[in-house]
Short mmCIF file of N, CA, C and O in Angstrom, two decimals:
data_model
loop_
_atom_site.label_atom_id
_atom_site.label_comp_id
_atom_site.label_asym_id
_atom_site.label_seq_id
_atom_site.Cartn_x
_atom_site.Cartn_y
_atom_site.Cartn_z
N UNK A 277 -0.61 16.75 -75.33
CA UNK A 277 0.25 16.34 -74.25
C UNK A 277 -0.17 14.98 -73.69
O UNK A 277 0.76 14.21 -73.43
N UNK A 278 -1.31 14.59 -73.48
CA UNK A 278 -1.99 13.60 -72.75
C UNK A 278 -2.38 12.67 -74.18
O UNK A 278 -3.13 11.72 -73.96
N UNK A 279 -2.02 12.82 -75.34
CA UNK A 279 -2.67 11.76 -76.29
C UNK A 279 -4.20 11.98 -76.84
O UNK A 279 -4.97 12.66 -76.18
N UNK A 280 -4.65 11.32 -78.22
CA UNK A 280 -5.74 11.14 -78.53
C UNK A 280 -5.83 9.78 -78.68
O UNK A 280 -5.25 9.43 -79.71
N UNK A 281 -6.41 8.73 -77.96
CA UNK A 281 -7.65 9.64 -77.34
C UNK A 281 -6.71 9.72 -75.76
O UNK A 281 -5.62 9.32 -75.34
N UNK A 282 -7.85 10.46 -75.27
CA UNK A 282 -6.73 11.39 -73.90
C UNK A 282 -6.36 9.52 -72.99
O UNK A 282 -6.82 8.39 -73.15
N UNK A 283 -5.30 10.16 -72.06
CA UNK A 283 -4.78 9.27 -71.70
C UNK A 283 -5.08 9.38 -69.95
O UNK A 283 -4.30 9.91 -69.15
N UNK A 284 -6.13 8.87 -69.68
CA UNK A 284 -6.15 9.23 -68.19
C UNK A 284 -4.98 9.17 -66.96
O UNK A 284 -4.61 9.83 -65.98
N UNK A 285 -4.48 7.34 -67.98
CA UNK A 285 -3.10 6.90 -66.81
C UNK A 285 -1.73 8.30 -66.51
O UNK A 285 -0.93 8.39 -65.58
N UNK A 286 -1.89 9.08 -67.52
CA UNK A 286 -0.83 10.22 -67.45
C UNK A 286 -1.35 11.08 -67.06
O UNK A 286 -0.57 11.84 -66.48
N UNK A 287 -3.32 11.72 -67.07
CA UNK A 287 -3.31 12.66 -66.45
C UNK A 287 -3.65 12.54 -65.43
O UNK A 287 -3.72 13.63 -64.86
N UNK A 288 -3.99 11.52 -64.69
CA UNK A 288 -3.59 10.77 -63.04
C UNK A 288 -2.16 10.97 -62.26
O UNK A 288 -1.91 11.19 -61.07
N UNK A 289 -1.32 10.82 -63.43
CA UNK A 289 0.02 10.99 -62.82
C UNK A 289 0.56 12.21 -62.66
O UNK A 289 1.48 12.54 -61.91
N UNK A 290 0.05 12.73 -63.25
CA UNK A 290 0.22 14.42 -63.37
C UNK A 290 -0.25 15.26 -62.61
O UNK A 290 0.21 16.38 -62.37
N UNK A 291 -1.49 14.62 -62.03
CA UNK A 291 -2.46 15.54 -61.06
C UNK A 291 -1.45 16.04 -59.74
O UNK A 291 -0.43 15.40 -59.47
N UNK A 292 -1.80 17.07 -59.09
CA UNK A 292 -0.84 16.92 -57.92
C UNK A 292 -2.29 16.62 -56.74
O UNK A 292 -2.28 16.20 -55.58
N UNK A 293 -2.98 16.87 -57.27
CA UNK A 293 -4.63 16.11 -56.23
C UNK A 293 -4.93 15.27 -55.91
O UNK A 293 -5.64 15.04 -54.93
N UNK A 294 -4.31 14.30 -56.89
CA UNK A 294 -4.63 13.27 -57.12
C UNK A 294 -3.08 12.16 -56.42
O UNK A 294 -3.29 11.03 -56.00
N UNK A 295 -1.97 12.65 -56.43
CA UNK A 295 -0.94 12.30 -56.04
C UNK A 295 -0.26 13.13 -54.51
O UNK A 295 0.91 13.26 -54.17
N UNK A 296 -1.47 13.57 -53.85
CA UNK A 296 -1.04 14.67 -52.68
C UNK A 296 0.04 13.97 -51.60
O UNK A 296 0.82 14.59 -50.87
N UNK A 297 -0.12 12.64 -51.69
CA UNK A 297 0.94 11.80 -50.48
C UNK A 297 1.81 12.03 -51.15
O UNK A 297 2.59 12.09 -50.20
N UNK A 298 2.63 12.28 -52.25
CA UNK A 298 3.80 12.56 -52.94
C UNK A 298 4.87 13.21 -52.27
O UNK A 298 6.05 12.92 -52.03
N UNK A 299 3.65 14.78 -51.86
CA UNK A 299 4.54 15.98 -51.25
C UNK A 299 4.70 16.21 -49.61
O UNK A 299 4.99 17.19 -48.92
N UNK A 300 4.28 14.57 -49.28
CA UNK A 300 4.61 14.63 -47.62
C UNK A 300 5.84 14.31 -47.89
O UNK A 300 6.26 13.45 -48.66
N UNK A 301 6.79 15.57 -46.74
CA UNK A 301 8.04 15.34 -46.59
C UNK A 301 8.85 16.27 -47.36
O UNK A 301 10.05 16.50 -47.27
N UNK A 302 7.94 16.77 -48.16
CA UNK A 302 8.73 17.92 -49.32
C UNK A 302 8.27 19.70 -49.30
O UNK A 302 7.24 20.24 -48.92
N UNK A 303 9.25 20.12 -49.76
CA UNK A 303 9.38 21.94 -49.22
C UNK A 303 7.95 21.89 -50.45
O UNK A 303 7.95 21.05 -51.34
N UNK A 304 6.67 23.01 -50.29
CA UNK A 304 6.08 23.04 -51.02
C UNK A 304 5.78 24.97 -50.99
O UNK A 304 5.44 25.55 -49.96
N UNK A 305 5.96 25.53 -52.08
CA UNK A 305 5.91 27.14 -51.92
C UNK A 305 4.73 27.20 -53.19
O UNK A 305 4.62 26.63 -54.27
N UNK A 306 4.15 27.94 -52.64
CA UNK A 306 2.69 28.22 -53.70
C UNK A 306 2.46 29.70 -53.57
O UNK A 306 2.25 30.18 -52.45
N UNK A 307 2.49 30.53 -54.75
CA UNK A 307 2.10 32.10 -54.81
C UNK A 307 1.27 32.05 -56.09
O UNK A 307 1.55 31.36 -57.07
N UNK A 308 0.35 32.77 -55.98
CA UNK A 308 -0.57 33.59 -56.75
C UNK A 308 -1.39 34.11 -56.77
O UNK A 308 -2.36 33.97 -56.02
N UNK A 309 -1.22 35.12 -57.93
CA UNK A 309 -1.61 36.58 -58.32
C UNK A 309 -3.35 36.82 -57.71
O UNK A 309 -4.22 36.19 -58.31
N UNK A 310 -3.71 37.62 -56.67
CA UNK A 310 -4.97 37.52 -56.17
C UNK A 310 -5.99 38.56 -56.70
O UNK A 310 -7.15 38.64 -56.29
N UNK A 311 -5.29 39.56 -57.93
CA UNK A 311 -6.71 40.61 -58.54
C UNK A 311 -5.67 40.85 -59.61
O UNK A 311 -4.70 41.60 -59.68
N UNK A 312 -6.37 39.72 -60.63
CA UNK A 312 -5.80 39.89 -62.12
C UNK A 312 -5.85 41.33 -62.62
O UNK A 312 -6.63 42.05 -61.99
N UNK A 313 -5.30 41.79 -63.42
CA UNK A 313 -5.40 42.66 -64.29
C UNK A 313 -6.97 42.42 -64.87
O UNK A 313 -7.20 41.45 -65.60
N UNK A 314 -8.07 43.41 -64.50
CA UNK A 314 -9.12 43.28 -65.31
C UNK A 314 -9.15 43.67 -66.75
O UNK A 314 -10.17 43.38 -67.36
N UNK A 315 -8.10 44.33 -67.44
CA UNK A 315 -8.17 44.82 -68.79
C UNK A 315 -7.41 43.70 -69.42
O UNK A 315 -7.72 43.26 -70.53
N UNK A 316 -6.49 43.27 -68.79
CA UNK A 316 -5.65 41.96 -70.01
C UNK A 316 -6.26 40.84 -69.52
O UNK A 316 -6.06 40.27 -68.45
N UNK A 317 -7.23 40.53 -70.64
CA UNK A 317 -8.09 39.33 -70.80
C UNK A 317 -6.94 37.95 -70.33
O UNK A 317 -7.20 36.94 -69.68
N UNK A 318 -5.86 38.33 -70.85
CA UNK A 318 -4.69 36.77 -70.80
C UNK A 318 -4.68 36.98 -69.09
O UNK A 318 -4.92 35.94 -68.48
N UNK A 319 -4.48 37.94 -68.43
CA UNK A 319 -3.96 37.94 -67.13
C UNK A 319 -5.20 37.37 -66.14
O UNK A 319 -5.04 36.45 -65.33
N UNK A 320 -6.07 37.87 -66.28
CA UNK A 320 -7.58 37.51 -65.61
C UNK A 320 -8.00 36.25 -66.18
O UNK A 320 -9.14 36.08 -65.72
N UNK A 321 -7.71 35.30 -66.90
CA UNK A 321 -8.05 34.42 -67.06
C UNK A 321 -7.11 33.42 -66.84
O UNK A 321 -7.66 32.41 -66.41
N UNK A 322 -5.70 33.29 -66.98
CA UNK A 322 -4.55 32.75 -66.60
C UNK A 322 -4.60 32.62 -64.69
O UNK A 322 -4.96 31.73 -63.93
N UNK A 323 -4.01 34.04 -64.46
CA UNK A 323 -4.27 33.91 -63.14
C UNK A 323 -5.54 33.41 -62.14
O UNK A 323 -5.51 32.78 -61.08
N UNK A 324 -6.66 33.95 -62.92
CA UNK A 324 -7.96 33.71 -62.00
C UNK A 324 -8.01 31.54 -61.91
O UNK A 324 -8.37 30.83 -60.97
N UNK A 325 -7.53 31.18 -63.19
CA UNK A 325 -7.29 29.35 -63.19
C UNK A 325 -5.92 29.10 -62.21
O UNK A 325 -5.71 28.03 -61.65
N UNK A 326 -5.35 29.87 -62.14
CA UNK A 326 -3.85 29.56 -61.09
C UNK A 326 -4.09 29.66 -59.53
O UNK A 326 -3.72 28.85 -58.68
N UNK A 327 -4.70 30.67 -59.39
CA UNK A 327 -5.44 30.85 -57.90
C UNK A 327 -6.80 30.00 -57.61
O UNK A 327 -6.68 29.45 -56.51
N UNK A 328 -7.81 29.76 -58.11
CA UNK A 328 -8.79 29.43 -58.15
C UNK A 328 -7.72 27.25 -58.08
O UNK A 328 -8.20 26.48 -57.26
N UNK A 329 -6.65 26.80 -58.86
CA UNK A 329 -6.21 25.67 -58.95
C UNK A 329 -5.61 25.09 -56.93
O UNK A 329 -5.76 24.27 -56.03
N UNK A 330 -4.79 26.54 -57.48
CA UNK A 330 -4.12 26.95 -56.09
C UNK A 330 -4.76 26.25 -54.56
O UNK A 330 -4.52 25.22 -53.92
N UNK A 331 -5.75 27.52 -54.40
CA UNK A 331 -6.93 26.75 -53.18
C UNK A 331 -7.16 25.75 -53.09
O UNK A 331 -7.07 25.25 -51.97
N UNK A 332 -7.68 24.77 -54.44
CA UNK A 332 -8.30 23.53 -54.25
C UNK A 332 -6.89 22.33 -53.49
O UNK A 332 -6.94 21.44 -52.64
N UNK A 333 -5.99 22.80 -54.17
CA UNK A 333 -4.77 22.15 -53.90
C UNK A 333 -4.15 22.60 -52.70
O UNK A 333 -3.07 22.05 -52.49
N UNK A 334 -4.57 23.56 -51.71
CA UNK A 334 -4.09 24.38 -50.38
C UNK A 334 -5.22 23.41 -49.52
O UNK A 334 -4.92 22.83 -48.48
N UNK A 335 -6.31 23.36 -50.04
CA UNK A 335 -7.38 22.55 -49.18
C UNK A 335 -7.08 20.94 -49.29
O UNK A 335 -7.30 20.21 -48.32
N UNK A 336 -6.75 20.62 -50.09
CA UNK A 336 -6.15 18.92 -50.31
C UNK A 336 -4.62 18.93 -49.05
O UNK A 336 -4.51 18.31 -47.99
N UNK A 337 -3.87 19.67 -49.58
CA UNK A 337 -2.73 19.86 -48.82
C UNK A 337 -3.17 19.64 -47.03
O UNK A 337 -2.83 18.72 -46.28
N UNK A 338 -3.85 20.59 -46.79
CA UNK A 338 -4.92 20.83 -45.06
C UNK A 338 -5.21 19.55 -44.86
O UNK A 338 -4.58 18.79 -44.13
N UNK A 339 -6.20 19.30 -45.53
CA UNK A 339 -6.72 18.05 -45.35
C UNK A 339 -5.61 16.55 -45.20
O UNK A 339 -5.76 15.64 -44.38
N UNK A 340 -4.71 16.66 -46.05
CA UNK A 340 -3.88 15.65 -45.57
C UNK A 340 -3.00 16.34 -44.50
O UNK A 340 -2.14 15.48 -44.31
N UNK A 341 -2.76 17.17 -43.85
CA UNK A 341 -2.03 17.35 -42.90
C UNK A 341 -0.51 17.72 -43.59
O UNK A 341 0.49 17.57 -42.89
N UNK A 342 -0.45 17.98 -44.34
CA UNK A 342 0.94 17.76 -45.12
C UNK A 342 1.07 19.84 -45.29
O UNK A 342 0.37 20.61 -45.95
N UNK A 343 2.09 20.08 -44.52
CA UNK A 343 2.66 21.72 -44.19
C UNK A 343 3.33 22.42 -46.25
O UNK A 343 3.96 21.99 -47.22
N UNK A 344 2.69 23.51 -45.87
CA UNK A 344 3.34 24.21 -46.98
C UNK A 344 3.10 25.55 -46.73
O UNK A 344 2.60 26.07 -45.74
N UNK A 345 3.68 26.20 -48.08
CA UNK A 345 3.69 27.45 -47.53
C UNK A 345 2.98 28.36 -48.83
O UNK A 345 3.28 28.03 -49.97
N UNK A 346 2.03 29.51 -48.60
CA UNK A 346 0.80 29.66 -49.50
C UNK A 346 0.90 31.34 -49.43
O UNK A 346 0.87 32.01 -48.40
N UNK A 347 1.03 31.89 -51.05
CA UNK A 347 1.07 33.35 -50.95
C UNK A 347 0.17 33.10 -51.62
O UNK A 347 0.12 32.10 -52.34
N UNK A 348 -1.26 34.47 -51.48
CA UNK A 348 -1.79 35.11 -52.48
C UNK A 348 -1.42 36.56 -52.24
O UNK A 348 -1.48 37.19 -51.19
N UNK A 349 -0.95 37.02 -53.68
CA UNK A 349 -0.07 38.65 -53.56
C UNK A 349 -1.05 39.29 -54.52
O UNK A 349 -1.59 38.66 -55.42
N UNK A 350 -1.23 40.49 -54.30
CA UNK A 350 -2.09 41.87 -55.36
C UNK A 350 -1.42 41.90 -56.69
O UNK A 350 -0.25 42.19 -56.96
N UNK A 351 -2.17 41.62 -57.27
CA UNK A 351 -1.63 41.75 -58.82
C UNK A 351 -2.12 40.64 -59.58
O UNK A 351 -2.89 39.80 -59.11
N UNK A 352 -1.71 40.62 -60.70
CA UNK A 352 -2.04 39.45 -61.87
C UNK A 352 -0.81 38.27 -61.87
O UNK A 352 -0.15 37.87 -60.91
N UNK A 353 -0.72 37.77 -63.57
CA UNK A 353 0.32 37.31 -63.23
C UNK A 353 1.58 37.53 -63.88
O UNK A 353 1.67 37.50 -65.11
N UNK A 354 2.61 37.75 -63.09
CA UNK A 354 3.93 38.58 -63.53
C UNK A 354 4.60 38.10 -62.36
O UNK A 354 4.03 37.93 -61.28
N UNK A 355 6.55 37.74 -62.69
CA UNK A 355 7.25 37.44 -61.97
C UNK A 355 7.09 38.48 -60.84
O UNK A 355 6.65 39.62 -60.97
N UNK A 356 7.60 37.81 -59.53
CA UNK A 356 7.66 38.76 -58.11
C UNK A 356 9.10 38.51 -57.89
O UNK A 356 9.65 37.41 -57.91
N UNK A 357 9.51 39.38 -57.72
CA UNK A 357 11.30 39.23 -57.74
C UNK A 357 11.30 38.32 -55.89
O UNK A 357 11.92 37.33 -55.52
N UNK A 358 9.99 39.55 -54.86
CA UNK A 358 10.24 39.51 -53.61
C UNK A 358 9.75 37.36 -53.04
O UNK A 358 10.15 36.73 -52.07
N UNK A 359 8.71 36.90 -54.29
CA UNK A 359 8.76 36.19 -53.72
C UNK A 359 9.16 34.95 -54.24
O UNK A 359 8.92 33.82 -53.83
N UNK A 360 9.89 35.37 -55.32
CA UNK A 360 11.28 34.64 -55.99
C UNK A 360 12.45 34.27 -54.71
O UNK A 360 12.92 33.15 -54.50
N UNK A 361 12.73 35.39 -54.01
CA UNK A 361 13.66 35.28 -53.33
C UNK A 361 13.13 34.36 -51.61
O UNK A 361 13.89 33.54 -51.11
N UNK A 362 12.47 34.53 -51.29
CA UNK A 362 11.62 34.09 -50.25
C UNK A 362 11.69 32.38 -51.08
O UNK A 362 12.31 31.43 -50.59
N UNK A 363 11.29 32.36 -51.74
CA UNK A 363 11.60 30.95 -52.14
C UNK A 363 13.04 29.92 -51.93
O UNK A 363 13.32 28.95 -51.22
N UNK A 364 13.90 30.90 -53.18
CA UNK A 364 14.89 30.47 -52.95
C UNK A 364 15.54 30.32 -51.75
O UNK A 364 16.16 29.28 -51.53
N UNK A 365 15.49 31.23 -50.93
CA UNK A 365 16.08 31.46 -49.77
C UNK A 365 15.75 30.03 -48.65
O UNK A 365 16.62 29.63 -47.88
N UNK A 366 14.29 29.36 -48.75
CA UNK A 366 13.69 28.28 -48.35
C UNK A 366 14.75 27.10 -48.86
O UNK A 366 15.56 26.44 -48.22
N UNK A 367 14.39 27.11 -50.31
CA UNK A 367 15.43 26.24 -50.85
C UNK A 367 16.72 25.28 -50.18
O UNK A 367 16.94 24.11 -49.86
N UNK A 368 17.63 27.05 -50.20
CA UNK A 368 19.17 26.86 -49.93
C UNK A 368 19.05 26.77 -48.17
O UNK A 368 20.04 26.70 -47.44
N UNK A 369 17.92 26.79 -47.78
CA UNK A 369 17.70 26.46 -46.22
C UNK A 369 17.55 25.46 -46.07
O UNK A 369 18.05 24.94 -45.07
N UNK A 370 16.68 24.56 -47.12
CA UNK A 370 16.57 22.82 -46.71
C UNK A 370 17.91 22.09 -47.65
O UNK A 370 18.38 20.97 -47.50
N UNK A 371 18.17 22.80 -48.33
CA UNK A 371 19.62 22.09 -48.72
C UNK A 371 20.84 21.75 -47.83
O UNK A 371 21.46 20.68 -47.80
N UNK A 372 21.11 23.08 -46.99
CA UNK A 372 22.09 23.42 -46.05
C UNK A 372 21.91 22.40 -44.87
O UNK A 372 22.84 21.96 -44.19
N UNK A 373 20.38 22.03 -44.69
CA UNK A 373 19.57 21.01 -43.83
C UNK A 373 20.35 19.59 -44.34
O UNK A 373 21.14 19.00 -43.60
N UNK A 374 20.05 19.18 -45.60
CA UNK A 374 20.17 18.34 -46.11
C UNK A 374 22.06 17.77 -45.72
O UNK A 374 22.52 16.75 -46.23
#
């Protein structure tokens, strides 16, 4: 994705850590899975990098002062219908804004 040899200028641009003034001004919804599945190796290791990414990027967010909105829900990782909709619902709220 990033090239051989790796391409820093793209994975700079890509970072959202690294680009956090981006999302001042923008709806930001963050959920994830807070007690992987300990038996599916894919779920505990997927999720535990999504949550564990999550925080660092909830604490960047704080730190710039820049508002969002932050689920950690029980489970691994698998669609949440409930906070599918909680999303959307945000969405078609800043659209209607718009």
């Amino acid at each position: 994705m990033y090239g051989v040899p790796w391409d820093e200028a793209r994975v700079s641009a890509d970072n959202p850590v690294e680009r956090v003034e981006s999302y001042r001004g923008k709806r930001v919804f963050l959920v994830a899975g807070s007690s992987p599945d300990p038996v599916n190796w894919f779920d505990t290791v997927n999720e535990g990098q999504v949550l564990a990414g999550q925080r660092e990027f909830r604490a960047v967010l704080d730190g710039a002062g820049i508002p969002h909105e932050a689920h950690e829900a029980p489970g691994g990782h698998f669609f949440r219908h409930d906070m599918f909709t909680r999303d959307l619902e945000g969405i078609l709220a800043r659209l209607r804004r718009a």
